[in-house]
Amino acid sequence: MNALFVNWAYISSGKFPESLMLISITIMSFCLAYLSDHFAAKDERAQKIRERGVYVSYFWMLGILFFLLLIINPYLGVLNISAYHLLSLIGSLYISVVFLNMVYYARKY
């Protein structure tokens, strides 16, 4: 909840939100809390959830990177952010996508 308030203050003032990583780590911890029962048993189901979650996250990230390349194209000028903010955005999206995919496949299998 604190991360939402901190990020909202940045967004409402027109700045890039500085604590995106905090939100992604929060998502990761909630997902791991859900997945702890599934990963406690070291069976092939847990292994399949891990493998499928990471494998599908690769393709999600390719799509996200392609979308970011279209938006952050210097010739179009739609969005202009620094390299630090871009890497922070990509890292937080990757952490969130991997663990949310694992939750999806834990419910599916």
C-alpha positions as a Markdown table, in Angstrom:
| # | Residue | x | y | z |
|---|---|---|---|---|
| 1 | Met | 0.0 | 0.0 | 0.0 |
| 2 | Asn | 2.9 | 2.3 | 0.8 |
| 3 | Ala | 4.3 | 1.7 | -2.7 |
| 4 | Leu | 1.1 | 2.9 | -4.3 |
| 5 | Phe | 1.1 | 6.1 | -2.3 |
| 6 | Val | 4.7 | 6.8 | -3.1 |
| 7 | Asn | 4.2 | 6.1 | -6.8 |
| 8 | Trp | 1.0 | 8.1 | -6.9 |
| 9 | Ala | 2.9 | 11.2 | -5.5 |
| 10 | Tyr | 5.4 | 10.9 | -8.3 |
| 11 | Ile | 2.8 | 10.3 | -11.1 |
| 12 | Ser | 0.5 | 13.1 | -10.0 |
| 13 | Ser | 3.5 | 15.5 | -10.1 |
| 14 | Gly | 4.4 | 14.4 | -13.6 |
| 15 | Lys | 7.6 | 12.5 | -12.7 |
| 16 | Phe | 8.6 | 8.9 | -13.3 |
| 17 | Pro | 7.6 | 6.7 | -10.4 |
| 18 | Glu | 10.8 | 5.8 | -8.5 |
| 19 | Ser | 9.6 | 2.7 | -6.5 |
| 20 | Leu | 8.4 | 0.4 | -9.3 |
| 21 | Met | 10.7 | -2.2 | -8.0 |
| 22 | Leu | 8.9 | -2.1 | -4.6 |
| 23 | Ile | 5.6 | -2.9 | -6.3 |
| 24 | Ser | 7.2 | -5.8 | -8.3 |
| 25 | Ile | 8.8 | -7.3 | -5.1 |
| 26 | Thr | 5.4 | -7.0 | -3.4 |
| 27 | Ile | 3.8 | -8.9 | -6.3 |
| 28 | Met | 6.6 | -11.5 | -6.1 |
| 29 | Ser | 6.1 | -12.0 | -2.3 |
| 30 | Phe | 2.4 | -12.5 | -2.6 |
| 31 | Cys | 2.9 | -14.9 | -5.5 |
| 32 | Leu | 5.5 | -16.9 | -3.6 |
| 33 | Ala | 3.1 | -17.0 | -0.6 |
| 34 | Tyr | 0.5 | -18.5 | -2.8 |
| 35 | Leu | 3.0 | -20.9 | -4.5 |
| 36 | Ser | 4.7 | -22.1 | -1.3 |
| 37 | Asp | 2.2 | -25.0 | -1.0 |
| 38 | His | 2.7 | -26.0 | -4.6 |
| 39 | Phe | 6.5 | -25.8 | -4.5 |
| 40 | Ala | 6.8 | -27.6 | -1.1 |
| 41 | Ala | 6.5 | -30.9 | -2.8 |
| 42 | Lys | 9.5 | -31.5 | -5.0 |
| 43 | Asp | 7.5 | -33.3 | -7.7 |
| 44 | Glu | 7.3 | -33.0 | -11.4 |
| 45 | Arg | 4.2 | -30.8 | -11.1 |
| 46 | Ala | 6.2 | -28.1 | -9.2 |
| 47 | Gln | 9.0 | -28.5 | -11.8 |
| 48 | Lys | 6.5 | -28.1 | -14.7 |
| 49 | Ile | 5.0 | -25.0 | -13.1 |
| 50 | Arg | 8.5 | -23.4 | -12.8 |
| 51 | Glu | 9.6 | -24.4 | -16.3 |
| 52 | Arg | 6.4 | -23.3 | -18.0 |
| 53 | Gly | 6.2 | -20.0 | -16.0 |
| 54 | Val | 9.7 | -19.0 | -17.0 |
| 55 | Tyr | 9.3 | -20.2 | -20.6 |
| 56 | Val | 6.1 | -18.3 | -21.3 |
| 57 | Ser | 7.5 | -15.2 | -19.5 |
| 58 | Tyr | 10.3 | -15.1 | -22.1 |
| 59 | Phe | 7.7 | -14.6 | -24.9 |
| 60 | Trp | 5.8 | -12.1 | -22.8 |
| 61 | Met | 9.0 | -10.1 | -22.3 |
| 62 | Leu | 9.8 | -10.2 | -26.0 |
| 63 | Gly | 6.3 | -8.6 | -26.6 |
| 64 | Ile | 6.8 | -6.0 | -23.9 |
| 65 | Leu | 10.3 | -5.1 | -25.2 |
| 66 | Phe | 8.9 | -4.8 | -28.7 |
| 67 | Phe | 6.1 | -2.5 | -27.4 |
| 68 | Leu | 8.6 | -0.4 | -25.4 |
| 69 | Leu | 10.9 | -0.1 | -28.5 |
| 70 | Leu | 7.9 | 1.3 | -30.4 |
| 71 | Ile | 7.0 | 3.8 | -27.7 |
| 72 | Ile | 10.6 | 4.9 | -26.8 |
| 73 | Asn | 11.6 | 5.3 | -30.4 |
| 74 | Pro | 13.6 | 8.6 | -30.7 |
| 75 | Tyr | 12.2 | 9.4 | -34.1 |
| 76 | Leu | 8.6 | 9.2 | -32.9 |
| 77 | Gly | 9.2 | 11.0 | -29.6 |
| 78 | Val | 6.1 | 9.5 | -27.9 |
| 79 | Leu | 8.0 | 8.9 | -24.6 |
| 80 | Asn | 11.4 | 10.1 | -23.5 |
| 81 | Ile | 12.8 | 8.5 | -20.4 |
| 82 | Ser | 16.3 | 7.9 | -19.1 |
| 83 | Ala | 18.2 | 4.6 | -19.4 |
| 84 | Tyr | 18.0 | 4.0 | -15.6 |
| 85 | His | 14.2 | 4.4 | -15.7 |
| 86 | Leu | 13.9 | 2.1 | -18.7 |
| 87 | Leu | 16.0 | -0.6 | -17.0 |
| 88 | Ser | 14.0 | -0.2 | -13.8 |
| 89 | Leu | 10.7 | -0.6 | -15.8 |
| 90 | Ile | 12.0 | -3.6 | -17.6 |
| 91 | Gly | 13.3 | -5.3 | -14.4 |
| 92 | Ser | 10.1 | -4.7 | -12.5 |
| 93 | Leu | 7.9 | -5.9 | -15.4 |
| 94 | Tyr | 10.0 | -9.1 | -15.7 |
| 95 | Ile | 9.8 | -9.9 | -12.0 |
| 96 | Ser | 6.1 | -9.4 | -12.1 |
| 97 | Val | 5.4 | -11.4 | -15.2 |
| 98 | Val | 7.5 | -14.4 | -14.2 |
| 99 | Phe | 5.7 | -14.9 | -10.9 |
| 100 | Leu | 2.3 | -14.1 | -12.2 |
| 101 | Asn | 2.8 | -16.7 | -14.9 |
| 102 | Met | 3.8 | -19.2 | -12.2 |
| 103 | Val | 0.6 | -18.5 | -10.3 |
| 104 | Tyr | -1.4 | -18.9 | -13.5 |
| 105 | Tyr | 0.2 | -22.3 | -14.3 |
| 106 | Ala | -0.2 | -23.4 | -10.7 |
| 107 | Arg | -3.9 | -22.9 | -11.0 |
| 108 | Lys | -4.0 | -24.5 | -14.5 |
| 109 | Tyr | -2.1 | -27.7 | -13.6 |
